[in-house]
Coordinates of C-alpha atoms in Angstrom, one line a residue:
M956 CA 48.2 -6.0 18.6
H957 CA 52.0 -4.3 18.3
A958 CA 55.6 -6.0 18.8
G959 CA 59.3 -5.0 18.3
A960 CA 63.2 -5.7 20.3
A961 CA 64.9 -3.8 21.6
A962 CA 68.8 -4.2 22.5
G963 CA 69.7 -1.1 24.4
P964 CA 72.0 1.5 22.3
P965 CA 71.6 1.0 18.9
R966 CA 73.4 -0.9 16.5
L967 CA 72.0 -1.3 13.1
G968 CA 74.7 -2.7 11.4
N969 CA 73.3 -6.1 13.3
A970 CA 70.2 -8.1 12.1
E971 CA 68.9 -8.0 16.4
R972 CA 69.5 -11.3 17.7
V973 CA 65.8 -11.7 19.1
R974 CA 62.6 -12.0 17.1
L975 CA 59.2 -11.0 18.2
V976 CA 55.9 -12.0 16.6
A977 CA 52.2 -12.4 18.1
H978 CA 49.9 -14.0 16.8
C979 CA 46.4 -12.9 17.8
N980 CA 43.2 -12.3 16.2
D981 CA 43.1 -9.2 14.3
K982 CA 39.6 -8.8 14.8
A983 CA 37.1 -8.6 17.7
P984 CA 33.7 -8.6 19.3
L985 CA 31.7 -5.5 20.1
E986 CA 30.8 -6.5 23.5
E987 CA 33.1 -7.2 26.0
N988 CA 35.4 -10.2 25.2
R989 CA 38.0 -11.9 26.1
Q990 CA 41.0 -12.8 23.6
Q991 CA 44.4 -15.1 23.9
V992 CA 47.8 -13.1 22.5
L993 CA 50.3 -15.6 21.6
L994 CA 53.6 -13.6 22.6
E995 CA 57.0 -15.9 20.2
L996 CA 60.4 -15.0 21.0
T997 CA 63.1 -16.8 18.7
D998 CA 66.9 -15.9 18.9
T999 CA 68.4 -15.4 15.8
S1000 CA 71.8 -14.5 17.4
S1001 CA 74.8 -15.7 14.9
T1002 CA 76.7 -18.1 17.3
A1003 CA 79.8 -16.6 16.5
E1004 CA 79.0 -14.0 18.6
R1005 CA 79.0 -16.4 21.5
S1006 CA 80.0 -15.2 25.9
G1007 CA 82.6 -17.3 27.6
L1008 CA 81.4 -20.4 29.8
D1009 CA 82.1 -20.4 33.7
L1010 CA 80.9 -24.2 34.1
V1011 CA 81.6 -26.5 37.1
A1012 CA 80.4 -30.1 36.9
V1013 CA 79.7 -31.8 40.3
L1014 CA 79.3 -35.7 39.4
D1015 CA 78.4 -38.0 42.4
V1016 CA 81.2 -40.3 43.0
S1017 CA 79.9 -42.5 45.6
G1018 CA 79.8 -46.2 45.8
S1019 CA 77.1 -46.9 43.6
M1020 CA 79.5 -45.6 40.7
G1021 CA 81.2 -48.1 40.2
G1022 CA 81.9 -50.3 37.2
W1023 CA 80.8 -49.4 33.8
K1024 CA 78.6 -46.1 34.9
L1025 CA 81.8 -44.1 36.5
E1026 CA 83.1 -45.1 32.8
K1027 CA 80.3 -43.5 31.0
L1028 CA 80.9 -40.4 33.4
K1029 CA 84.9 -40.0 32.9
T1030 CA 83.2 -40.8 28.6
A1031 CA 81.1 -38.2 29.1
M1032 CA 83.4 -35.7 31.1
K1033 CA 85.9 -36.4 28.3
F1034 CA 83.0 -35.5 25.8
V1035 CA 83.1 -32.0 27.8
I1036 CA 85.9 -30.9 28.2
S1037 CA 86.7 -31.6 24.3
K1038 CA 84.7 -29.2 23.1
L1039 CA 85.4 -26.1 25.6
S1040 CA 87.9 -23.2 23.9
P1041 CA 90.4 -20.8 25.5
I1042 CA 87.2 -18.7 26.1
D1043 CA 85.9 -21.1 28.4
R1044 CA 86.2 -22.6 32.2
L1045 CA 86.2 -25.4 33.7
S1046 CA 86.3 -26.7 37.8
I1047 CA 85.4 -29.7 38.8
V1048 CA 84.1 -30.8 42.3
S1049 CA 83.4 -34.9 43.4
F1050 CA 80.8 -35.5 45.9
S1051 CA 80.8 -39.0 47.8
T1052 CA 80.2 -38.6 51.9
E1053 CA 82.4 -35.7 51.3
A1054 CA 82.5 -33.3 48.7
K1055 CA 86.0 -31.7 47.1
R1056 CA 87.2 -28.9 44.6
L1057 CA 89.6 -31.4 42.6
F1058 CA 90.0 -28.6 39.6
H1059 CA 90.2 -24.5 40.0
L1060 CA 87.9 -22.6 37.4
R1061 CA 90.9 -22.4 34.4
S1062 CA 90.4 -21.6 30.9
M1063 CA 90.7 -24.3 28.8
T1064 CA 94.1 -24.0 27.2
E1065 CA 95.3 -27.4 25.1
A1066 CA 97.6 -28.0 27.5
T1067 CA 94.7 -27.4 30.8
K1068 CA 92.5 -29.7 28.3
A1069 CA 95.4 -32.0 28.7
E1070 CA 95.4 -32.1 32.3
L1071 CA 92.0 -32.5 33.1
T1072 CA 91.2 -34.8 31.2
D1073 CA 94.3 -37.2 32.8
M1074 CA 92.5 -36.1 36.0
V1075 CA 89.4 -37.1 34.9
E1076 CA 90.5 -40.1 33.2
N1077 CA 92.5 -41.5 37.0
R1078 CA 91.2 -39.7 40.2
L1079 CA 87.5 -39.9 39.4
N1080 CA 87.3 -42.9 41.8
A1081 CA 84.2 -44.4 43.3
S1082 CA 83.2 -44.8 47.2
G1083 CA 81.5 -43.6 50.2
S1084 CA 77.6 -42.1 50.4
T1085 CA 76.6 -40.1 48.6
N1086 CA 76.2 -36.1 50.4
M1087 CA 74.6 -34.2 47.6
E1088 CA 74.1 -31.1 49.6
A1089 CA 77.8 -30.7 50.4
G1090 CA 78.0 -31.1 46.5
L1091 CA 75.8 -29.0 45.4
E1092 CA 77.2 -26.3 48.3
T1093 CA 80.6 -26.4 46.5
G1094 CA 79.8 -25.9 43.6
L1095 CA 77.8 -22.9 44.2
K1096 CA 81.1 -20.8 46.0
V1097 CA 82.9 -21.5 43.1
L1098 CA 81.0 -19.7 40.6
G1099 CA 80.1 -17.2 44.0
G1100 CA 84.1 -16.5 43.8
R1101 CA 85.4 -16.0 40.5
Q1102 CA 87.6 -12.3 40.6
H1103 CA 86.7 -12.7 36.8
K1104 CA 83.1 -12.4 36.0
G1105 CA 83.0 -9.3 33.2
G1106 CA 82.5 -10.1 30.2
R1107 CA 78.7 -10.9 29.9
R1108 CA 80.5 -14.8 30.6
V1109 CA 78.0 -17.2 30.6
A1110 CA 77.5 -19.4 34.4
A1111 CA 76.3 -22.8 35.0
I1112 CA 76.3 -25.7 37.0
V1113 CA 75.5 -29.4 35.3
L1114 CA 75.5 -32.1 38.7
M1115 CA 74.8 -35.7 38.2
S1116 CA 74.2 -37.7 40.9
D1117 CA 72.9 -42.0 40.4
G1118 CA 71.9 -42.3 44.3
Q1119 CA 69.4 -41.3 47.3
Q1120 CA 71.0 -38.5 48.7
G1121 CA 72.2 -38.5 52.4
P1122 CA 73.5 -37.1 54.3
G1123 CA 71.8 -33.6 53.8
D1124 CA 69.3 -32.0 51.7
A1125 CA 70.3 -30.3 48.3
T1126 CA 66.6 -29.3 47.9
V1127 CA 67.4 -26.5 50.8
V1128 CA 70.4 -24.8 49.2
P1129 CA 70.0 -21.7 48.1
I1130 CA 70.3 -20.9 44.1
D1131 CA 71.1 -17.6 43.8
D1132 CA 70.4 -16.0 40.5
D1133 CA 73.9 -14.6 39.6
V1134 CA 75.5 -18.4 39.9
G1135 CA 73.4 -18.7 36.0
A1136 CA 71.1 -22.3 35.9
V1137 CA 71.9 -25.4 37.8
Y1138 CA 71.1 -29.0 35.2
T1139 CA 70.8 -32.0 36.8
F1140 CA 71.5 -35.5 35.2
G1141 CA 68.9 -38.2 37.2
F1142 CA 71.3 -41.3 36.7
G1143 CA 69.7 -45.0 35.9
A1144 CA 66.9 -46.5 38.0
D1145 CA 67.9 -45.5 41.7
Q1146 CA 68.6 -42.2 41.1
D1147 CA 67.0 -39.4 43.6
S1148 CA 64.9 -37.8 40.9
K1149 CA 62.6 -35.8 43.1
V1150 CA 64.8 -33.8 45.0
L1151 CA 67.5 -33.3 41.6
E1152 CA 64.2 -32.0 39.8
A1153 CA 63.8 -29.8 43.3
I1154 CA 67.2 -28.5 42.7
A1155 CA 66.5 -27.4 38.8
R1156 CA 63.5 -26.0 39.7
N1157 CA 65.2 -23.5 42.5
S1158 CA 67.3 -22.3 40.2
H1159 CA 66.6 -19.7 37.4
G1160 CA 66.4 -22.0 33.6
G1161 CA 67.6 -24.7 35.2
T1162 CA 66.5 -29.0 33.8
F1163 CA 66.4 -31.6 34.7
Y1164 CA 67.7 -34.7 32.6
D1165 CA 66.3 -37.9 33.6
V1166 CA 69.0 -40.6 32.3
G1167 CA 68.6 -44.3 32.0
D1168 CA 70.6 -47.6 33.1
G1169 CA 72.4 -48.3 29.9
E1170 CA 72.2 -44.3 28.0
S1171 CA 75.0 -42.5 27.0
L1172 CA 75.6 -40.2 29.9
A1173 CA 77.8 -38.1 27.0
V1174 CA 74.6 -37.6 25.2
H1175 CA 73.3 -36.1 27.4
F1176 CA 75.6 -33.8 28.8
S1177 CA 75.9 -32.8 24.6
Q1178 CA 72.3 -31.5 25.0
I1179 CA 73.2 -29.3 27.5
M1180 CA 76.7 -27.9 26.0
A1181 CA 74.9 -27.5 22.4
G1182 CA 73.0 -24.7 24.1
L1183 CA 75.4 -23.7 26.5
L1184 CA 78.8 -23.0 24.2
S1185 CA 75.7 -21.1 21.7
V1186 CA 74.8 -18.2 24.2
V1187 CA 74.9 -15.2 23.0
V1188 CA 70.9 -13.1 24.1
Q1189 CA 71.2 -12.9 28.0
D1190 CA 69.0 -10.6 30.3
L1191 CA 65.7 -11.0 28.2
Q1192 CA 62.8 -9.6 29.2
L1193 CA 59.8 -9.8 27.2
T1194 CA 57.1 -6.5 28.8
V1195 CA 53.7 -5.9 27.9
W1196 CA 51.3 -3.4 28.2
E1197 CA 47.9 -2.9 28.0
T1198 CA 46.5 0.2 26.5
T1199 CA 44.3 2.6 29.0
G1200 CA 40.8 2.2 27.4
H1201 CA 40.8 -0.4 24.9
S1202 CA 42.1 -3.2 27.1
R1203 CA 43.2 -4.5 30.1
I1204 CA 45.6 -7.7 31.2
D1205 CA 46.0 -8.9 34.9
D1206 CA 49.2 -10.4 35.9
N1207 CA 47.9 -13.5 36.0
R1208 CA 46.5 -13.9 32.6
V1209 CA 49.9 -13.4 31.4
D1210 CA 51.2 -16.8 31.4
A1211 CA 55.3 -17.3 31.1
G1212 CA 55.5 -21.0 32.4
C1213 CA 57.9 -21.0 35.5
Y1214 CA 59.8 -17.2 34.6
P1215 CA 59.3 -14.9 36.6
K1216 CA 56.7 -11.8 36.3
D1217 CA 57.3 -8.3 37.9
T1218 CA 54.0 -6.0 37.1
D1219 CA 54.2 -2.6 37.0
N1220 CA 50.7 -0.7 38.2
R1221 CA 51.9 2.7 37.3
A1222 CA 52.5 1.7 33.9
R1223 CA 50.2 -0.7 33.5
S1224 CA 52.8 -3.1 32.0
V1225 CA 53.9 -6.9 32.8
T1226 CA 57.6 -7.6 32.3
V1227 CA 58.5 -11.6 32.2
T1228 CA 62.1 -12.0 33.0
F1229 CA 63.5 -15.3 31.0
G1230 CA 67.6 -15.1 31.6
Y1231 CA 69.5 -16.2 28.6
L1232 CA 68.7 -18.2 26.0
Y1233 CA 70.6 -21.0 23.2
S1234 CA 70.9 -19.9 20.2
G1235 CA 67.9 -20.6 18.4
E1236 CA 66.1 -21.4 21.3
V1237 CA 62.3 -20.2 21.4
R1238 CA 60.4 -18.4 24.3
K1239 CA 56.2 -18.1 24.4
V1240 CA 53.6 -15.8 26.3
M1241 CA 50.3 -16.2 25.8
V1242 CA 48.5 -13.4 27.1
D1243 CA 44.9 -12.5 28.1
L1244 CA 43.3 -9.9 27.5
L1245 CA 39.2 -8.3 28.3
L1246 CA 38.6 -5.7 26.2
P1247 CA 35.8 -3.8 26.9
A1248 CA 32.3 -3.5 25.3
V1249 CA 32.2 -0.4 22.4
Q1250 CA 29.3 1.2 20.5
R1251 CA 31.2 1.7 16.7
E1252 CA 33.6 -0.1 14.9
Y1253 CA 37.1 1.5 15.0
S1254 CA 40.7 0.1 14.8
A1255 CA 42.8 0.7 17.8
P1256 CA 45.4 -1.1 19.8
A1257 CA 44.8 -3.0 22.2
I1258 CA 48.2 -4.6 23.5
I1259 CA 52.1 -3.3 23.2
A1260 CA 54.8 -6.1 23.6
Q1261 CA 58.6 -5.0 23.6
C1262 CA 61.2 -7.2 24.8
S1263 CA 64.5 -6.3 25.5
Y1264 CA 68.0 -7.8 26.2
S1265 CA 71.7 -7.2 26.5
P1266 CA 73.9 -9.6 23.6
D1267 CA 78.0 -9.4 23.8
A1268 CA 48.7 -19.5 10.1
K1269 CA 48.2 -17.2 13.8
K1270 CA 44.8 -19.0 15.4
L1271 CA 47.1 -22.1 14.4
E1272 CA 49.9 -20.8 16.2
V1273 CA 48.0 -19.9 19.7
K1274 CA 46.2 -23.2 19.9
A1275 CA 49.1 -26.1 19.4
E1276 CA 50.8 -23.8 22.1
L1277 CA 47.5 -23.9 24.0
V1278 CA 47.4 -28.3 23.5
R1279 CA 51.4 -27.9 24.8
R1280 CA 50.3 -26.2 28.0
R1281 CA 47.2 -28.7 28.7
H1282 CA 49.9 -31.7 27.8
A1283 CA 51.9 -30.6 30.8
K1284 CA 49.8 -29.9 33.2
I1285 CA 48.2 -33.7 32.4
L1286 CA 51.5 -34.9 33.2
E1287 CA 52.4 -33.1 35.9
E1288 CA 49.2 -34.3 37.6
A1289 CA 50.1 -37.8 36.7
S1290 CA 53.8 -36.9 38.4
G1291 CA 52.0 -36.0 41.6
M1292 CA 49.7 -39.4 41.8
N1293 CA 52.0 -41.2 45.1
K1294 CA 52.9 -43.9 43.6
D1295 CA 49.8 -45.0 41.6
L1296 CA 52.2 -46.3 38.4
H1297 CA 48.0 -47.3 37.2
G1298 CA 46.5 -44.2 37.7
A1299 CA 49.1 -42.2 36.1
R1300 CA 49.4 -44.3 33.3
R1301 CA 45.3 -44.0 32.9
K1302 CA 46.4 -39.7 32.7
L1303 CA 49.1 -40.6 29.9
L1304 CA 46.1 -42.3 28.0
E1305 CA 43.1 -39.6 29.0
A1306 CA 46.1 -36.8 27.3
Q1307 CA 47.2 -39.6 24.2
V1308 CA 43.7 -39.3 23.2
A1309 CA 42.8 -35.5 24.0
L1310 CA 45.8 -35.4 21.4
D1311 CA 44.5 -37.8 18.6
A1312 CA 41.4 -36.2 19.0
E1313 CA 43.2 -32.6 18.2
P1314 CA 41.8 -31.7 13.9
S1315 CA 45.5 -30.0 13.4
S1316 CA 48.5 -31.3 11.9
H1317 CA 50.3 -29.5 13.5
P1318 CA 54.8 -30.3 13.8
L1319 CA 54.3 -29.8 17.5
F1320 CA 52.0 -32.6 18.2
A1321 CA 54.4 -35.2 16.4
F1322 CA 56.7 -34.6 19.2
L1323 CA 54.2 -34.6 22.2
K1324 CA 52.6 -37.7 21.0
V1325 CA 56.6 -39.1 20.9
E1326 CA 56.6 -38.0 24.6
L1327 CA 54.1 -39.8 26.0
E1328 CA 54.5 -43.4 23.8
K1329 CA 58.0 -43.0 25.7
L1330 CA 56.6 -42.1 29.0
L1331 CA 53.6 -45.9 28.4
T1332 CA 56.9 -48.0 27.4
L1333 CA 57.9 -47.3 31.3
T1334 CA 56.2 -50.4 34.0
T1335 CA 57.5 -49.4 37.3
W1336 CA 56.8 -46.0 39.4
K1337 CA 60.1 -44.8 39.9
E1338 CA 61.3 -44.9 35.9
L1339 CA 58.4 -42.9 35.4
L1340 CA 58.5 -40.5 37.8
A1341 CA 62.0 -39.3 36.9
C1342 CA 60.9 -39.8 33.3
L1343 CA 57.6 -37.2 34.2
L1344 CA 59.7 -35.0 36.3
A1345 CA 61.9 -34.4 34.0
S1346 CA 59.8 -33.6 31.0
V1347 CA 57.1 -31.8 33.1
R1348 CA 60.6 -29.4 34.1
S1349 CA 61.3 -29.6 30.5
H1350 CA 57.9 -28.1 29.5
L1351 CA 58.0 -25.2 32.2
T1352 CA 61.0 -23.8 31.5
Q1353 CA 60.4 -24.1 27.4
R1354 CA 64.2 -26.0 27.6
Y1355 CA 64.7 -29.7 26.3
A1356 CA 65.6 -32.0 28.5
G1357 CA 66.2 -35.8 28.5
R1358 CA 63.7 -38.1 28.9
H1359 CA 65.0 -41.1 30.0
D1360 CA 66.5 -41.4 26.8
V1361 CA 67.5 -38.5 23.9
S1362 CA 64.7 -39.9 21.5
V1363 CA 61.3 -36.9 22.7
R1364 CA 63.2 -33.5 21.2
I1365 CA 61.0 -31.7 22.4
F1366 CA 62.6 -27.5 22.5
A1367 CA 66.3 -29.6 21.3
T1368 CA 68.3 -27.1 18.8
E1369 CA 69.9 -28.0 15.3
R1370 CA 73.3 -27.5 17.1
M1371 CA 71.8 -30.1 20.2
D1372 CA 70.7 -32.9 17.0
R1373 CA 74.5 -32.3 15.8
Y1374 CA 76.4 -32.7 18.8
M1375 CA 74.0 -35.5 19.8
E1376 CA 75.5 -37.5 16.7
Q1377 CA 78.7 -36.4 17.3
A1378 CA 78.5 -37.9 20.8
S1379 CA 77.4 -40.9 19.4
K1380 CA 80.3 -41.2 17.7
F1381 CA 82.3 -39.8 21.0
E1382 CA 81.2 -42.7 22.9
E1383 CA 82.1 -45.6 20.5
D1384 CA 85.3 -44.1 19.6
P1385 CA 86.3 -42.1 22.5
D1386 CA 90.2 -41.9 20.8
K1387 CA 88.7 -39.7 18.2
P1388 CA 88.1 -36.6 19.5
P1389 CA 84.9 -34.5 18.1
P1390 CA 84.7 -31.1 16.1
S1391 CA 85.8 -27.7 19.0
V1392 CA 83.5 -25.4 19.5
D1393 CA 85.4 -23.5 17.6
D1394 CA 84.8 -25.8 14.6
D1395 CA 81.7 -25.4 15.3
V1396 CA 81.2 -22.3 14.3
Q1397 CA 82.7 -22.1 11.7
A1398 CA 80.8 -24.7 10.0
E1399 CA 77.6 -23.2 11.1
A1400 CA 79.0 -19.8 9.8
E1401 CA 79.4 -21.1 6.7
M1402 CA 76.3 -22.9 6.3
V1403 CA 74.9 -19.4 6.8
K1404 CA 77.4 -17.7 3.7
R1405 CA 76.7 -21.0 1.4
T1406 CA 71.9 -20.0 2.5
W1407 CA 73.0 -15.9 1.8
V1408 CA 75.0 -15.5 -1.8
P1409 CA 76.4 -12.0 -1.2
Q1410 CA 74.8 -10.3 -5.0
R1411 CA 76.5 -6.8 -4.3
P1412 CA 79.0 -4.9 -1.5
S1413 CA 77.1 -3.3 1.6
M1414 CA 75.5 0.3 0.3
P1415 CA 75.1 2.8 2.6
Y1416 CA 71.7 3.3 4.1
L1417 CA 69.9 6.0 6.4
A1418 CA 67.5 4.4 9.3
V1419 CA 65.6 5.4 12.6
S1420 CA 66.8 3.6 15.0
D1421 CA 64.6 6.2 18.3
A1422 CA 61.6 8.1 17.8
H1423 CA 59.9 9.8 20.8
L1424 CA 56.2 12.3 20.2
E1425 CA 57.1 14.6 23.8
R1426 CA 54.3 17.3 23.3
L1427 CA 51.0 18.0 20.5
E1428 CA 48.3 20.0 21.1
Y1429 CA 46.1 20.4 18.6
G1430 CA 43.7 23.1 18.5
Q1431 CA 40.2 23.5 17.9
D1432 CA 40.5 25.3 14.9
G1433 CA 42.0 23.0 13.3
A1434 CA 45.8 23.2 13.0
I1435 CA 49.1 21.6 14.7
D1436 CA 49.5 24.8 17.6
Y1437 CA 52.4 22.8 18.9
L1438 CA 54.8 20.0 18.5
Q1439 CA 58.0 18.7 20.2
A1440 CA 59.7 15.0 19.2
S1441 CA 62.7 13.6 19.0
I1442 CA 64.6 11.8 16.2
T1443 CA 67.0 10.0 15.9
V1444 CA 68.2 9.0 12.6
M1445 CA 71.1 6.5 11.8
A1446 CA 73.8 6.4 8.9
V1447 CA 75.3 2.9 8.9
N1448 CA 78.1 2.0 6.1
N1449 CA 78.5 -1.7 7.1
N1450 CA 81.3 -2.0 4.1
S1451 CA 84.3 -3.2 5.3
K1452 CA 86.6 -1.4 2.9
T1453 CA 85.6 2.2 2.1
D1454 CA 84.2 5.3 4.1
A1455 CA 81.0 6.5 3.2
S1456 CA 80.2 10.4 2.6
F1457 CA 76.5 11.6 3.3
S1458 CA 75.8 14.5 1.7
S1459 CA 72.7 17.6 0.9
M1460 CA 70.2 15.9 3.3
D1461 CA 67.0 17.0 3.3
L1462 CA 64.2 14.8 5.7
V1463 CA 60.4 16.0 6.1
L1464 CA 58.6 15.1 8.7
G1465 CA 54.6 15.6 7.7
F1466 CA 50.4 14.6 8.3
H1467 CA 48.4 13.5 6.3
G1468 CA 49.9 15.8 3.3
A1469 CA 51.3 19.0 5.7
D1470 CA 54.5 19.7 6.3
V1471 CA 55.3 19.7 10.0
A1472 CA 59.5 20.0 9.9
L1473 CA 62.6 19.9 7.9
L1474 CA 64.9 18.0 8.7
R1475 CA 68.5 19.1 7.7
A1476 CA 72.4 18.1 8.0
Q1477 CA 75.1 18.9 7.1
P1478 CA 77.5 17.0 5.2
F1479 CA 79.1 14.4 6.6
V1480 CA 81.7 10.8 6.5
V1481 CA 80.8 7.9 7.9
P1482 CA 83.8 5.5 8.3
R1483 CA 84.4 1.8 7.6
E1484 CA 82.1 -0.7 9.3
S1485 CA 81.1 1.7 11.2
S1486 CA 77.6 4.1 12.2
L1487 CA 76.6 8.0 12.7
P1488 CA 73.6 8.6 15.3
L1489 CA 71.9 12.2 13.5
P1490 CA 70.0 13.0 17.2
Y1491 CA 66.9 16.1 16.1
R1492 CA 65.0 17.7 18.5
V1493 CA 62.1 18.4 16.4
V1494 CA 60.0 21.7 17.6
S1495 CA 57.0 22.9 15.1
A1496 CA 54.0 25.4 15.3
G1497 CA 51.0 26.7 13.7
R1498 CA 50.5 24.2 11.3
A1499 CA 47.1 24.4 9.5
L1500 CA 45.4 21.2 8.4
D1501 CA 42.9 20.0 5.8
A1502 CA 39.5 18.8 6.2
A1503 CA 41.2 15.5 5.7
G1504 CA 43.6 15.7 7.8
M1505 CA 41.1 17.4 10.4
Q1506 CA 39.3 14.4 10.3
A1507 CA 42.7 12.1 10.7
M1508 CA 44.1 13.6 14.1
D1509 CA 40.0 13.6 15.1
E1510 CA 40.0 9.7 14.9
A1511 CA 43.8 9.4 15.4
L1512 CA 44.3 10.8 19.0
K1513 CA 41.0 9.4 19.6
A1514 CA 42.4 5.7 19.2
G1515 CA 45.7 6.8 20.8
V1516 CA 47.6 6.0 17.8
V1517 CA 49.1 8.8 15.6
P1518 CA 50.7 8.7 12.4
F1519 CA 53.5 10.7 11.0
D1520 CA 55.5 10.5 8.0
L1521 CA 58.9 10.3 7.4
F1522 CA 60.5 11.6 3.9
G1523 CA 63.2 12.4 1.3
K1524 CA 66.7 11.8 -0.1
A1525 CA 70.4 12.2 0.9
R1526 CA 72.7 11.9 -1.4
T1527 CA 76.3 9.6 -0.6
R1528 CA 79.2 8.8 -2.2
W1529 CA 81.8 5.5 -1.6
K1530 CA 85.0 4.0 -3.2
V1531 CA 84.4 1.0 -5.5
G1532 CA 87.7 -0.5 -6.3
V1533 CA 90.7 1.8 -6.5
F1534 CA 89.8 4.1 -8.7
A1535 CA 85.9 4.4 -9.2
N1536 CA 83.7 6.6 -7.7
L1537 CA 80.1 5.7 -6.9
R1538 CA 77.1 7.9 -6.1
F1539 CA 74.0 7.7 -6.0
W1540 CA 71.1 9.0 -4.0
M1541 CA 68.8 7.0 -1.5
R1542 CA 65.4 7.9 -0.2
I1543 CA 63.5 7.1 2.9
S1544 CA 59.9 6.6 3.0
C1545 CA 57.9 5.8 5.8
R1546 CA 55.0 5.7 8.9
L1547 CA 55.8 6.2 12.0
R1548 CA 53.1 6.0 14.6
F1549 CA 53.5 7.2 18.3
F1550 CA 51.3 5.8 21.0
F1551 CA 49.0 9.5 22.2
P1552 CA 47.7 10.1 24.0
G1553 CA 49.6 8.2 26.6
N1554 CA 53.9 7.7 26.3
G1555 CA 54.3 8.8 23.4
T1556 CA 56.6 6.3 21.7
V1557 CA 57.1 5.2 18.5
M1558 CA 55.5 1.7 17.5
P1559 CA 58.9 -0.5 17.2
T1560 CA 57.7 -2.6 14.3
D1561 CA 57.0 1.3 12.4
R1562 CA 60.8 2.0 13.7
D1563 CA 62.7 -1.1 12.5
K1564 CA 61.4 -0.8 9.4
C1565 CA 62.2 2.5 8.8
R1566 CA 65.0 2.4 6.9
S1567 CA 66.3 3.9 3.3
R1568 CA 65.7 1.8 -0.1

C-alpha cells in the first residue's frame, strides 16, 4: 500500500496541505482474498492562506417567521456579518411570496458591514408565503452572475426556512458545481425538512442543519462560518490504482460516501472528487481490494493512492470507520420509515445495542452514542425525521451539521467549537461584537508559534520534487543495458534574510551498490525565501551488476517496484548576522522506488522523504 499527496508544481518551502494516511494490513493470505484499506485525508493547511468567500444568504421572511424567530434570524445574520473581512463578499436574498435581492454581492469593508447590519435590522420583515424555489433560484443567479470569480474564491449559499414550501418546488432547481455548496437550515418544528435536505443533497458537499424551536440560529450559523472561513485546499481529488497482477479494484468497491467517482478502465484507477476542505477536516474512503491466489510468499504493492488539490492503530481505525458507516446506514433506514415513529425508534435502539456491543473504546463511538441519545429524546415523527435527515446528510458528506441543537459534535473542527462559544456569547450580548476572522487567524497563528518554538534559523536544503523511470532495459548477462530517467532536485532556501550559495554538488544514482549515474551542478545561488529546480535527464548504459545485484533486480522487476539509491553531498554558504558567513556540507541519502514495469512513477512517500540532512 503506497500513499502520497501532490499539489501540482512542487512547493517544497511549505508543508503539504493535505496528509494522506492508509490504514491496512501489511500481510495477506496466499489464497484469493479481499482486503479492506481505509484511506484518510486530513487538511493540515494554515488558515492564514485561506481563500476569499463569496456568500449568499437566502432567508425566509414569510409570515410564520414573525416575532422571536425573526429576531433570532437578525442576530444570526449580524454574527455572520461581523465575522467577514474585506476579502469576503456577501449578498442577501429574502423570500416570502416572491424573492428579492436586498443586497448585491459586495466586499465586507467596515462601511459595508455597517450598512448591511442596518439593513438586516430594518428591512427584514415577515409576511406572505414560502416560495423557496424563487429564493434559491435568485441566490444561484447572484453567484452565477459574478464578474470576478478568480483568485480561488470559495462560493456558497446559506438557505434558511421555517415552513412548508409553496408555491413552486425548490428540489427540482438545478445546482451547478461552479456555484459551490448549498447549506440549508430548517428552523423549528414546522420546517420542510425533506425539501431542505434534498436541496443540500443536490449540491456538491452541502449539508442540512436541523435547528430546534428556541435554539440559537447564530450558534448553528457559526458552525458553517467556521468552515467556510478556513478553506485553503480546493479541488481535492483522491486517485487509487490497482497494481497489475497483484490486485483488482472495482469502482463500486471504492466507498467515498456521496462524493462522485470517475473510473479510468485503461489506467485501472478510480478518482474521487471532494471539492474543498475546511481547515482540519478529514475525509475517509474505504477501498475493497481483491488479491489473487499466489504460490509463495513475496512482497509487492497492492494499491497506489495519491491525492491532488489546488491551494490558493490501523485495524482499529478501519473498524471504527466501518462502525460509523453501519451506524449511518441504520439512521438512513430509520428516516425512510414513513411516519412510523415506533418503527424508527426500534431501529435506533438496535443501533444503540450494536454500538454498546463494540469491544473498542474508540473516541468516535462516544460521538455516535451521543447522537443516538439525542435522536431517542425526540417524541414526534416530524422532529425525529428532521434530525435523522440532518444526521444522515452529515454522515454522507463527512461534514458537521446541527442535529436539532449543537450538542452532537461529529465532524466538528476546532474552529467550529470556538465559533460556537463566540456565537453563544453574542446571543447573550449582541452589543459586544465577536472577534473578526482576521483576529481568529492571528490567534491561531499565535497558538502555532507557542507549539513550535524555533530552535535555529531556517537552513537551506536539497529535496527531490519529482522522479520518473522512463526506460529500463536489463540484459540476460546481468547488466543494465540502458536506463533513462528524469529526476528534479529542488534547492530550497526558506531563510527570510539572506541568500544561499551552493557549490560542489555531486549526487550518485545507484542500484544495489553499483553506481548507475552521476548528477552534478555548477555553482548557483538561491535567493532568500525561494527555491530553484535542478532538472536532470539521466541516461546510462552498460552498468554491470554483481550476483547479489542481479538477484535483487530480478526480484524487483517481478514485484513491479525497482529501487534506486540517491546519495551525495553539496557545499553551501550563507550569511549569519552582519559579518559572519556559515559554510557547511549537506548530505542526502534516500531510496527511490519506481513502479516498473508499469507507469514508471516514483513512490510518493519516497519522493516526499528524500531530502538532505
